Coordinates of C-alpha atoms in Angstrom, one line a residue:
T1 CA -8.3 -18.9 7.0
A2 CA -9.2 -17.9 3.5
K3 CA -6.5 -20.1 2.1
A4 CA -7.8 -23.2 3.8
C5 CA -11.3 -22.4 2.6
Q6 CA -10.1 -22.1 -0.9
E7 CA -8.4 -25.4 -0.7
G8 CA -11.5 -27.0 0.7
D9 CA -10.0 -27.5 4.2
G10 CA -12.1 -24.8 6.1
P11 CA -14.1 -25.7 9.2
N12 CA -17.5 -25.5 7.5
E13 CA -19.3 -24.0 4.5
H14 CA -20.9 -21.1 6.4
F15 CA -17.6 -20.0 7.9
C16 CA -15.8 -20.2 4.6
K17 CA -18.5 -18.3 2.7
D18 CA -18.1 -15.5 5.2
A19 CA -14.3 -15.8 5.4
L20 CA -13.9 -15.6 1.6
K21 CA -16.3 -12.7 1.3
R22 CA -14.3 -10.7 3.9
Y23 CA -11.1 -11.7 2.3
D24 CA -12.2 -10.5 -1.1
E25 CA -13.3 -7.1 0.4
L26 CA -10.0 -6.6 2.2
A27 CA -8.0 -7.8 -0.8
G28 CA -9.6 -5.0 -2.9
K29 CA -8.9 -2.4 -0.2
E30 CA -5.3 -3.6 0.1
A31 CA -4.6 -3.2 -3.6
Q32 CA -6.0 0.4 -3.6
A33 CA -4.0 1.2 -0.4
K34 CA -0.9 -0.1 -2.0
K35 CA -1.3 2.1 -5.1
E36 CA -1.8 5.1 -2.8
L37 CA 1.2 4.2 -0.7
D38 CA 3.4 3.8 -3.8
A39 CA 2.2 7.1 -5.2
T40 CA 2.9 8.8 -1.8
K41 CA 6.4 7.3 -1.7
E42 CA 7.2 8.5 -5.2
N43 CA 5.9 12.0 -4.3
A44 CA 8.1 12.0 -1.1
N45 CA 11.1 10.9 -3.1
Q46 CA 10.4 13.8 -5.7
L47 CA 10.1 16.3 -2.9
G48 CA 13.3 15.1 -1.3
E49 CA 15.1 15.5 -4.6
N50 CA 13.7 19.0 -4.9
M51 CA 14.9 19.9 -1.3
R52 CA 18.3 18.6 -2.1
A53 CA 18.5 20.7 -5.3
L54 CA 17.3 23.8 -3.5
S55 CA 19.7 23.3 -0.6
Q56 CA 22.6 23.0 -3.1
K57 CA 21.4 26.1 -4.9
A58 CA 21.3 28.0 -1.6
K59 CA 24.7 26.8 -0.7
V60 CA 26.2 27.9 -4.0
N61 CA 24.5 31.4 -3.6
G62 CA 26.0 31.7 -0.1
C63 CA 22.9 31.1 1.9
E64 CA 22.9 28.5 4.6

């Protein structure tokens, strides 16, 4: 694993070189994906609040 390679306990140098390279590639993508997920969650929360407000307004105006 990348952790074992970082700690010097990996199976061999070639394996660790490739494993750490792949780990770095994935870690960068993971950070970007998390940012996108967080933004999407925030957008969904805002849309939910908007829907609740519109529903309440419709109810007050006699529309159901």
